[in-house]
Coordinates of C-alpha atoms in Angstrom, one line a residue:
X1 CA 0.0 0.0 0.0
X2 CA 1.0 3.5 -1.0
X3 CA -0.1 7.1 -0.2
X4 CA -1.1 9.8 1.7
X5 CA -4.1 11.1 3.8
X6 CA -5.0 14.5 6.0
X7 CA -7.2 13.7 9.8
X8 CA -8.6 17.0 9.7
X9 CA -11.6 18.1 12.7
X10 CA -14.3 20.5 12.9
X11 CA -12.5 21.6 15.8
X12 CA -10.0 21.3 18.2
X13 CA -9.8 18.0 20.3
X14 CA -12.1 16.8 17.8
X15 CA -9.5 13.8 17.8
X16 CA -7.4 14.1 15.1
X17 CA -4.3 12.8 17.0
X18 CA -6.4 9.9 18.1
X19 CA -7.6 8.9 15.3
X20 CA -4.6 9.5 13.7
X21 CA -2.6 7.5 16.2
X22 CA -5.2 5.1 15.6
X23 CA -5.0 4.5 11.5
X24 CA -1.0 4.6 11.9
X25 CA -1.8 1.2 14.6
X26 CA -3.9 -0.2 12.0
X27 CA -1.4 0.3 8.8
X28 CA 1.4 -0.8 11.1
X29 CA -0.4 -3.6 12.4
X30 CA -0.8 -4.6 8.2
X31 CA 2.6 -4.7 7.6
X32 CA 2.6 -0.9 5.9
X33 CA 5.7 1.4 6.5
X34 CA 3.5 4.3 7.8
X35 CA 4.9 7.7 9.5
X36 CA 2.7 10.3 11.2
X37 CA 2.9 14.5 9.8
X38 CA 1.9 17.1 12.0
X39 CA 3.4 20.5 9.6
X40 CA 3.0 23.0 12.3
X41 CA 1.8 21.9 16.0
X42 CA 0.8 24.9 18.7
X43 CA 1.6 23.0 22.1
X44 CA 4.0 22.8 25.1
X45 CA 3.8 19.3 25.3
X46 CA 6.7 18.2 23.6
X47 CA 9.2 15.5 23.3
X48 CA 13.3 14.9 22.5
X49 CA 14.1 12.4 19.8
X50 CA 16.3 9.7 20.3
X51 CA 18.9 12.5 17.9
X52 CA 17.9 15.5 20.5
X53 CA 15.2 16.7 17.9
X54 CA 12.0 18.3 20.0
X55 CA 8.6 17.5 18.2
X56 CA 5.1 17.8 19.7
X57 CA 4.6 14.9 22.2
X58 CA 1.3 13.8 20.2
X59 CA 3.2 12.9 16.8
X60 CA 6.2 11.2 19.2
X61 CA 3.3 9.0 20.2
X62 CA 1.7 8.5 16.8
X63 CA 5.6 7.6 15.5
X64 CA 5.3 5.1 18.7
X65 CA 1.7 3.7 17.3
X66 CA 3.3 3.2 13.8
X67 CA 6.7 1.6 14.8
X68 CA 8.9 4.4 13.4
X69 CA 11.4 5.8 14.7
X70 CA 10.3 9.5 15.7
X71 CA 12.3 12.3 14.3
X72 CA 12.0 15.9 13.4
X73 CA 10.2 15.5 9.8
X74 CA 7.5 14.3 11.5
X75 CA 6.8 18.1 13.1
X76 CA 8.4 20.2 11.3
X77 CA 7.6 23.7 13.0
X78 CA 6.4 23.8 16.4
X79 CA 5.3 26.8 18.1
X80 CA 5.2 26.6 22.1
X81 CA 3.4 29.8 23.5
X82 CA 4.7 32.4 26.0
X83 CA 2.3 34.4 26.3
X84 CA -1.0 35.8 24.5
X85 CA 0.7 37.3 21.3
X86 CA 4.1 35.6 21.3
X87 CA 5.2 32.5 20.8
X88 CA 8.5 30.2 20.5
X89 CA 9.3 28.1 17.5
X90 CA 11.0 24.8 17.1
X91 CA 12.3 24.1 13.3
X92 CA 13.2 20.5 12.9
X93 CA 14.0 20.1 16.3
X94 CA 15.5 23.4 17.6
X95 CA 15.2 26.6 18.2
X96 CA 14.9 29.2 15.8
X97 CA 13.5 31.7 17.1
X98 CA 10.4 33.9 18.5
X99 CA 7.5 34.8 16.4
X100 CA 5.3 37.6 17.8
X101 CA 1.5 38.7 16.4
X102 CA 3.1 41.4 14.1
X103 CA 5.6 39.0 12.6
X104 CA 3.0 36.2 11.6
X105 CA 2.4 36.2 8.0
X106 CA 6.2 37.9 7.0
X107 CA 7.8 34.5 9.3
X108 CA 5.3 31.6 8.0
X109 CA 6.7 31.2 4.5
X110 CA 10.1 30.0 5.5
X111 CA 8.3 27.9 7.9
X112 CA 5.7 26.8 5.3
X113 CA 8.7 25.5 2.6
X114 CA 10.4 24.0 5.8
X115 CA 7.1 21.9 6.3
X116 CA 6.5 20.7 2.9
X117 CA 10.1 19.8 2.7
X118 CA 9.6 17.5 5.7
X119 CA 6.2 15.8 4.2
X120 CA 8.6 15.6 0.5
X121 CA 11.5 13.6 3.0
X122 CA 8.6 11.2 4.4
X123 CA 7.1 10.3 1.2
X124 CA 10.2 8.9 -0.5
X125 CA 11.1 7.1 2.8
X126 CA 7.5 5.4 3.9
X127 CA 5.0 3.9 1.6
X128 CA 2.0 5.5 3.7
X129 CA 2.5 9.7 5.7
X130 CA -0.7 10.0 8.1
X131 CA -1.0 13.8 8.3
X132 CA -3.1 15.4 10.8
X133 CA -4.1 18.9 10.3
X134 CA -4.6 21.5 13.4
X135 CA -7.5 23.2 14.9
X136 CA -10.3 23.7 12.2
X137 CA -10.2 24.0 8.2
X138 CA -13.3 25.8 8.9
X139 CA -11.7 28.9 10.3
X140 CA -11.1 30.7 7.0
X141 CA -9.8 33.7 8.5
X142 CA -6.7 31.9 8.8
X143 CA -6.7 30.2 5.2
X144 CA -4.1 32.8 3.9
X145 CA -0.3 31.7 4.0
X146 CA -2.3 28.2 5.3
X147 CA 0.0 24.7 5.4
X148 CA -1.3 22.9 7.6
X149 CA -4.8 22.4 7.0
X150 CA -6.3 22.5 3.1
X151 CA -2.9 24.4 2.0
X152 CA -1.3 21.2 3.0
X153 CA -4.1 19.5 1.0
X154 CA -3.8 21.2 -2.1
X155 CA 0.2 21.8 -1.8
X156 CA 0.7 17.7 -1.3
X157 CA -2.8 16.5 -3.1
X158 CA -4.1 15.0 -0.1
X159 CA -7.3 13.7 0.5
X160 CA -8.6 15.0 3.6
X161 CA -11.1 12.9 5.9
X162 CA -12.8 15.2 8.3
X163 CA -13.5 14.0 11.8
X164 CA -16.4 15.4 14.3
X165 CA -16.7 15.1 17.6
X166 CA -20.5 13.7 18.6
X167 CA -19.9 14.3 22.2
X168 CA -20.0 18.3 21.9
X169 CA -23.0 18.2 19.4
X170 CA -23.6 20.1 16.5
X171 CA -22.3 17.6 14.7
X172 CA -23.7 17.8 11.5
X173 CA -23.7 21.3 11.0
X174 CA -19.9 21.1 12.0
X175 CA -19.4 18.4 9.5
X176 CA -21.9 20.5 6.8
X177 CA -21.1 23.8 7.4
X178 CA -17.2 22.6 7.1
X179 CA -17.6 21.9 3.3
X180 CA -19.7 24.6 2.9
X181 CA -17.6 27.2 4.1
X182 CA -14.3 27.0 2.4
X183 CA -13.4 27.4 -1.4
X184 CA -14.1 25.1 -4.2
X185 CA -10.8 24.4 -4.4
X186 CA -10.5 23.3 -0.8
X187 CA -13.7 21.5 -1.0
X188 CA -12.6 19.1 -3.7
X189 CA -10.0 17.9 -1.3
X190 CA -12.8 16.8 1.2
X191 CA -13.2 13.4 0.8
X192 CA -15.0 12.0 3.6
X193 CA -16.2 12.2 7.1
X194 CA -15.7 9.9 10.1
X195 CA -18.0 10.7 13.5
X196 CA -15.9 10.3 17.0
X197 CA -16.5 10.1 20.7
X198 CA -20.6 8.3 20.1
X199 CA -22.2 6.8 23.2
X200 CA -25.6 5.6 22.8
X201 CA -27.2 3.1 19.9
X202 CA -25.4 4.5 16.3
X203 CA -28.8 3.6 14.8
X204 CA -30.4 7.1 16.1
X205 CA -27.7 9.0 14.5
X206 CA -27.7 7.4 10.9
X207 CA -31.1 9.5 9.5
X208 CA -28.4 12.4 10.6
X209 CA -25.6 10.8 8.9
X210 CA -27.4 10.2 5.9
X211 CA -28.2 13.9 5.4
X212 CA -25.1 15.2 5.6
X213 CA -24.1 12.6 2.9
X214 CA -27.4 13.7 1.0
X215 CA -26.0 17.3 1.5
X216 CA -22.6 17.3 1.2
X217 CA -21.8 14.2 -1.2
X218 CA -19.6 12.8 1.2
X219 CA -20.0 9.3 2.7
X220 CA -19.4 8.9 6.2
X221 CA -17.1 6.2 6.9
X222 CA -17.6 5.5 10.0
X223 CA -18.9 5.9 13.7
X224 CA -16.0 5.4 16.5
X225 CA -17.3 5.1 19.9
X226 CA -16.4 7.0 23.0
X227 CA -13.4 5.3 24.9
X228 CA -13.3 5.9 27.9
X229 CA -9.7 4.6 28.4
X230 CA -7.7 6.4 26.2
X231 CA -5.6 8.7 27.1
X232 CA -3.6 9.8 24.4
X233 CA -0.7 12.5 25.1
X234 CA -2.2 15.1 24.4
X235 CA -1.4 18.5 22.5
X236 CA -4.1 20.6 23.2
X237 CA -4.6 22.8 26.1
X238 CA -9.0 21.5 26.3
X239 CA -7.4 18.3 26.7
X240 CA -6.1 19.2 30.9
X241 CA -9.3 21.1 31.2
X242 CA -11.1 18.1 31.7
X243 CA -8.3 15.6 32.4
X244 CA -8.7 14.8 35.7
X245 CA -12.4 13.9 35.7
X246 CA -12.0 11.3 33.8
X247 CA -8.6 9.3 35.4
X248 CA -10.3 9.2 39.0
X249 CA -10.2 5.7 39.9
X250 CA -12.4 4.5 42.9
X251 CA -10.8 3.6 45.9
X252 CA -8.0 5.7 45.9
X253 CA -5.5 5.9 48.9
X254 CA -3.2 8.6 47.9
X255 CA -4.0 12.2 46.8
X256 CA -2.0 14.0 44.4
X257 CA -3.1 17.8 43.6
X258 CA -1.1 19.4 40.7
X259 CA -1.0 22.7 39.9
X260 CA -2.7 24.7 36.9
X261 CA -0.1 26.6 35.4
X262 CA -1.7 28.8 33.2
X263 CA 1.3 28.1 31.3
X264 CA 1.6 24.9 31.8
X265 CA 4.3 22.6 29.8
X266 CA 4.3 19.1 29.4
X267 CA 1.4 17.7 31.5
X268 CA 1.7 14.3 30.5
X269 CA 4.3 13.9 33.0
X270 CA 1.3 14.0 35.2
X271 CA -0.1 11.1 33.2
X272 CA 1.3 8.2 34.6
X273 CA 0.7 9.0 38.2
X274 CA -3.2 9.2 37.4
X275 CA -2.7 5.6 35.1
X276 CA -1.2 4.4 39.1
X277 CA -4.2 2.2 40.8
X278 CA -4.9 3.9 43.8
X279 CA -3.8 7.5 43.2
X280 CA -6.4 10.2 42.5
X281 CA -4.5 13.2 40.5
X282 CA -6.5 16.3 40.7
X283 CA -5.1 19.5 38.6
X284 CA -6.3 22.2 40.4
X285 CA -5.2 26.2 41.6
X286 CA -6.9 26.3 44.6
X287 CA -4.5 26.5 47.6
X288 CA -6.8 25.0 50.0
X289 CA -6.5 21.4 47.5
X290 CA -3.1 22.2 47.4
X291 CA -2.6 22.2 51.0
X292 CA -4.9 19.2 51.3
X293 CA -3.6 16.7 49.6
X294 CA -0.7 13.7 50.4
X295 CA 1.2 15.1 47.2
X296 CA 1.4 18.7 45.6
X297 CA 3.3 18.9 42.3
X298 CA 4.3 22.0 40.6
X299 CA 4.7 20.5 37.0
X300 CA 6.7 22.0 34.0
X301 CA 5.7 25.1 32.6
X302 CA 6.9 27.4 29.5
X303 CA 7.4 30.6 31.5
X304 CA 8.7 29.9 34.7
X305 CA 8.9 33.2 36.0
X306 CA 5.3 34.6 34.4
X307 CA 3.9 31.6 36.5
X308 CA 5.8 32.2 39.6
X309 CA 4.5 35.6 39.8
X310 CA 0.4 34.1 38.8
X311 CA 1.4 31.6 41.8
X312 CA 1.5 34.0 44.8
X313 CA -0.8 35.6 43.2
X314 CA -3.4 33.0 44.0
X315 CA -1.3 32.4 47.4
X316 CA -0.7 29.0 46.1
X317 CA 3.0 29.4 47.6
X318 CA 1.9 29.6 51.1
X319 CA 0.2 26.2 50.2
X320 CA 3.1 25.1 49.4
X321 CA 5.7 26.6 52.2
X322 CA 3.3 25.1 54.3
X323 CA 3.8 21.8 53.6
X324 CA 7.5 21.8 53.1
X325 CA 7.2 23.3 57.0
X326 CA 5.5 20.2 58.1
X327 CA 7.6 17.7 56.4
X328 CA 4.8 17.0 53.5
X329 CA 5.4 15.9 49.8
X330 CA 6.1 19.1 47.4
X331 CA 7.9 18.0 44.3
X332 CA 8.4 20.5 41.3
X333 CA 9.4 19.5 37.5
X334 CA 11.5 21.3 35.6
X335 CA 9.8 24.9 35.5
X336 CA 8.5 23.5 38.8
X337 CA 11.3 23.1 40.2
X338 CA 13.1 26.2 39.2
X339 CA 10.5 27.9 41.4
X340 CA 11.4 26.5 44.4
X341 CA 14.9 27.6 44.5
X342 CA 16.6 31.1 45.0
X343 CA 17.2 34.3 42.5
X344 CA 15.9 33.1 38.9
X345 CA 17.5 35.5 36.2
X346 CA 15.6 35.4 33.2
X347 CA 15.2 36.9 29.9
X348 CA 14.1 34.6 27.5
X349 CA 11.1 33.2 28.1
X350 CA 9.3 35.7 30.8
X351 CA 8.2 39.1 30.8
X352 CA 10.6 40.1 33.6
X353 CA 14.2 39.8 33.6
X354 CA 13.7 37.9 36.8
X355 CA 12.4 36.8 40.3
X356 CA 13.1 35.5 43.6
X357 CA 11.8 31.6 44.0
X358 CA 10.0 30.3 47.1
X359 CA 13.6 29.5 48.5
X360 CA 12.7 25.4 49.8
X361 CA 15.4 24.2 47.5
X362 CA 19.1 26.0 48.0
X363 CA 19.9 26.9 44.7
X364 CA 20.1 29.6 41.7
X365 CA 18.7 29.2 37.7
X366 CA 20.0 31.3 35.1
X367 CA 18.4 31.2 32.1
X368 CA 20.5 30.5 28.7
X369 CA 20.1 30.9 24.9
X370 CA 20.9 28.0 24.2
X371 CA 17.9 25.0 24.9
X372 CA 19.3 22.0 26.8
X373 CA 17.5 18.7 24.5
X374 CA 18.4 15.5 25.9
X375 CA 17.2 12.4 26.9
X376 CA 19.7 11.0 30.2
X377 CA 19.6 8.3 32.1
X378 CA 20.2 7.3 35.7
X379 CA 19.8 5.1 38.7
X380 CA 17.7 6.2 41.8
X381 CA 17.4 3.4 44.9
X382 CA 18.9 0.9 42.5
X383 CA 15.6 1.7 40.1
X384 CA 16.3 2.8 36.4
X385 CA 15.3 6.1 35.5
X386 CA 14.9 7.3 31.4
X387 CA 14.0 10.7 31.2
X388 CA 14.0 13.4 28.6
X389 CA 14.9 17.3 29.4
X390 CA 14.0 20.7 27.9
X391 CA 14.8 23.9 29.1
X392 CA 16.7 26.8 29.0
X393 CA 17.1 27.3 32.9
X394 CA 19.9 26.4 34.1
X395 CA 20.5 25.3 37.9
X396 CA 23.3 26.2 40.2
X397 CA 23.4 24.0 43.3
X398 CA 24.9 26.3 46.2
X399 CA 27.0 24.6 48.1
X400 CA 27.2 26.0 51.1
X401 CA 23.2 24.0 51.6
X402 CA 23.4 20.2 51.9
X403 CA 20.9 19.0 49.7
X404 CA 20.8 14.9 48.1
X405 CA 21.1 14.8 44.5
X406 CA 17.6 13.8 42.8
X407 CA 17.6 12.8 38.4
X408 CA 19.7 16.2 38.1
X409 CA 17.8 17.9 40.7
X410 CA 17.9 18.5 44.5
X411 CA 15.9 17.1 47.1
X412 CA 15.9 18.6 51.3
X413 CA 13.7 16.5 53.5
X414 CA 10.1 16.0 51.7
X415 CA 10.6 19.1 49.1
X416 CA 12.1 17.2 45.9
X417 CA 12.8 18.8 42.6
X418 CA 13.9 17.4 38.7
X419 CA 14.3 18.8 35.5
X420 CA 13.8 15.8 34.0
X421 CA 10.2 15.0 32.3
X422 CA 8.8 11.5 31.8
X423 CA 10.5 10.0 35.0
X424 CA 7.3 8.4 35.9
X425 CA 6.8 6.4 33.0
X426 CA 9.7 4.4 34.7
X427 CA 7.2 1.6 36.4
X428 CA 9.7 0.9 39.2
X429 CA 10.8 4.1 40.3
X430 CA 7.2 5.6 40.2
X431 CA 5.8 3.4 42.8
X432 CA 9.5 3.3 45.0
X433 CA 9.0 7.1 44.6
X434 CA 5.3 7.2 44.8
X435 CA 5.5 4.6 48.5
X436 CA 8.3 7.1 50.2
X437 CA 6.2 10.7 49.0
X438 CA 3.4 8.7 50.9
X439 CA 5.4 7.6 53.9
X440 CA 6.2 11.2 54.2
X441 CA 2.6 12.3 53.9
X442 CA 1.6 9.6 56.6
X443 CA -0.3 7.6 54.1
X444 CA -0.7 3.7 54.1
X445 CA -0.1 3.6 50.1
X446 CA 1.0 0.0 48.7
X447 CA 1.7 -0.3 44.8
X448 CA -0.3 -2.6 43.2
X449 CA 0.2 -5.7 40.8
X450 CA -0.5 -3.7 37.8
X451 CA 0.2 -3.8 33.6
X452 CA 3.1 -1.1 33.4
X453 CA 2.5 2.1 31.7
X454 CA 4.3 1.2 28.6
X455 CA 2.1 -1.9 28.6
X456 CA -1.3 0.0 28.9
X457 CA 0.2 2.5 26.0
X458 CA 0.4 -0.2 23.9
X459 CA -2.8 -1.8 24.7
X460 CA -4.4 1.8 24.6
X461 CA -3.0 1.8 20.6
X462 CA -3.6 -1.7 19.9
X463 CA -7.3 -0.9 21.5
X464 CA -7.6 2.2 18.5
X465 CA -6.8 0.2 15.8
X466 CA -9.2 -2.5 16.9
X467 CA -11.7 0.5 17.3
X468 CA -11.1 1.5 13.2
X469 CA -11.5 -2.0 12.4
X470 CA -15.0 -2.7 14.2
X471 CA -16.4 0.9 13.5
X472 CA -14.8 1.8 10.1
X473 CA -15.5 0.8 6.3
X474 CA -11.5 0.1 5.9
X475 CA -12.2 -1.1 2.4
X476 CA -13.3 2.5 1.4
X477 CA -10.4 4.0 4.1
X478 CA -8.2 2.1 2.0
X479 CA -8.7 3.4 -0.9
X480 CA -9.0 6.7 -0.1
X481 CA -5.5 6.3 0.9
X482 CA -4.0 4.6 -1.9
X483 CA -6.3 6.1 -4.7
X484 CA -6.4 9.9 -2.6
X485 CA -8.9 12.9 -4.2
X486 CA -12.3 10.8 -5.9
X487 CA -12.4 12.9 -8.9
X488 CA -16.2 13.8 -8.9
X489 CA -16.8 15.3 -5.4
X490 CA -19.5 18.3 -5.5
X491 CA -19.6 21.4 -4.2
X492 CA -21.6 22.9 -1.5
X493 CA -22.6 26.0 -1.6
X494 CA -24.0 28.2 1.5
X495 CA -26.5 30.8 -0.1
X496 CA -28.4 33.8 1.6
X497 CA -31.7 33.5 2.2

């Protein structure tokens, strides 16, 4: 099998990377040499190759889902916000540079020929280049200097299969008013639809279906169901809004509350603590939670001294000088833990030119041009520990303090610190980590005999491709793939009244 196709949504977290992640299981599972294409990701969930290339952590996973090796083709340009109107950009792999409102549409055409570039490399190396576009091709105010969405499309001659989340409703005007709205040009790239996240009997929605399909000449290949345990890395900052609600496993023992950056980077380190039986992970910025609970983490975040300030702001630091006082779990990741030492001097990623941390941890950071991308290894309590690191702060122990050495971090009494993400993907040292945080806390917390988190990833993908095989007409997927744009697609058009 050869070719291409674009997951595009009606809107964000529609679930494009899902179902993305998903068909690259499938092809993979069929033998096909399949990579995943993301040309431009927004997100500050990221991920260092195994060559120190940084690519948005949902494309490391789909790379994962199709047994390829991930690497920087496979997102070209991402952009990791800062603030409101600025944000940082990644180009195959590293830094290269900021790009503010102002500078948008003079700074996208470099980045655009970077992209296709990337896509050109994939296609001569894989017989199959899953593609998944970003937020909406609906939002036509953003179709000019456009390459990830139909400009991708019609730049590559992709056929694009358009996927709608049934859980918000509005579906079928989503899936409708999609077509409708964009350009004959773009609609004669939209090939299909395929309906996501349905609970209930699929029967009630087919009269629906078949409208659409009436309307818009588009079949609808499918109906995936909602599933309940997937939780796929995710890219989008809806995802964490509503993350926590649905990890909460009954009869948990140990409470861990982590905090809401409103800048918050890589979250999914939080992910394998809530996949833990008997933990309940609440993300939350209220201080009394905070104070509450047997474990407060201050995870990563993309401006470390922007969030510090939001922080006290809320009073969340008393929370958490409160518990270091009484001996009581506070750990902090990367950003996190560049708060809870001294004097941060800044520059390049906050506002300020720097701040003065909450002072539980005795040392300095000082931030650098130059981005630290790596991916160490250690040994902590004779556990293994894989980790992956991205930041530009850099921390000076002082050594006048005695503090023990934690995964390239500092730990005094119950206040530990890392910059290392993914450390608790490591099944052994999360639950020799988790057991001592909860002896600390005073908690009777045992791990339990459970399928490691690297085992219920893979069951998670293996569970998506069994999903597109029991809900999907693969015959016509198939073909859309290897055949791409049907030649005799209509157009819709949206008339006044």
């Amino acid at each position: 099998m050869r070719g291409g196709l674009l997951i595009a949504g009606t809107t964000s977290d529609a679930g494009k990377s899902t179902v993305a992640a998903g068909v690259c299981r499938w092809l993979a599972r069929r033998g096909v040499r399949v990579a995943p294409f993301k040309a431009q990701n927004m997100s500050n969930n990221s991920m260092v190759c195994a060559d120190g290339a940084e690519i948005g952590r949902a494309q490391w996973l789909q790379a994962v889902a199709a047994g390829a090796e991930p690497e920087s083709a496979m997102n070209p340009v991402l952009l990791k916000p800062g603030g409101d109107r600025r944000s940082h950009v990644v180009l195959r792999g590293t830094p290269w540079g900021d790009l503010h409102a102002g500078d948008w549409a003079h700074g996208r055409r470099e980045l655009a020929d970077a992209a296709f570039a990337a896509l050109d490399e994939l296609r001569e190396r894989f017989d199959v280049v899953v593609c998944e576009g970003a937020g909406s091709p609906a939002e036509t105010n953003l179709r000019d200097g456009d390459y990830v969405n139909m400009g991708l499309a019609r730049a590559a001659d992709l056929p694009v299969l358009l996927v709608g989340d049934v859980d918000r409703g509005g579906l079928l005007a989503a899936l409708a008013g999609t077509v409708g709205i964009v350009d004959e040009s773009d609609q004669a790239h939209l090939a299909a639809f395929l309906v996501n996240k349905f609970r209930g009997d699929a029967a009630l929605l087919e009269p629906g279906l078949r409208s659409v399909t009436e309307l818009t000449g588009r079949p609808v290949l499918g109906v995936l169901p909602w599933l309940p345990d997937v939780w796929l890395d995710s890219e989008d900052a809806l995802a964490i809004a509503g993350w926590d609600g649905h990890r909460r496993g009954a009869g948990a023992t140990l409470r861990v509350a982590a905090v809401r950056f409103p800048r918050v980077s890589n979250a999914t380190d939080l992910d394998p603590l809530a996949a833990e039986p008997g933990v309940d992970v609440t993300v939350t910025a209220d201080p009394d939670v905070v104070a509450a609970a047997d474990i407060a983490v201050l995870p990563g975040t993309r401006s470390t001294v922007d969030d510090l300030a939001w922080l006290r702001q809320r009073g969340l630091d008393d929370a958490v000088r409160h518990r270091a006082e009484t001996g009581r779990p506070v750990l902090g990741i990367c950003g996190g833990y560049q708060m809870l030492g001294g004097a941060i001097t800044d520059g390049i990623e906050s506002s300020d030119a720097g701040a003065t941390g909450l002072g539980l941890l005795p040392m300095s950071v000082t931030f650098s041009a130059d981005k630290t991308l790596a991916t160490p290894s250690t040994s902590w309590r004779g556990h293994d520990v894989r980790g992956y690191e991205i930041h530009h702060g850099v921390a000076g122990h002082d050594p006048g303090h005695a503090a023990e050495p934690f995964l390239d971090g500092l730990r005094t009494d119950a206040v530990w610190g890392t910059m290392w993400h993914g450390v608790f993907e490591n099944d052994a040292f999360r639950r020799a980590w988790l057991a001592e945080a909860a002896r600390q806390s005073g908690v009777d917390w045992v791990p339990a005999d459970a399928p490691g988190f690297a085992e219920r990833r893979e069951a998670m993908l293996d569970g998506l491709a069994d999903a597109i095989d029991d809900n999907v007409d693969t015959a016509a997927l198939e073909k859309l793939i290897t055949e791409g744009v049907p030649a005799d697609l209509p157009t819709l058009t949206l008339t006044k009244s």
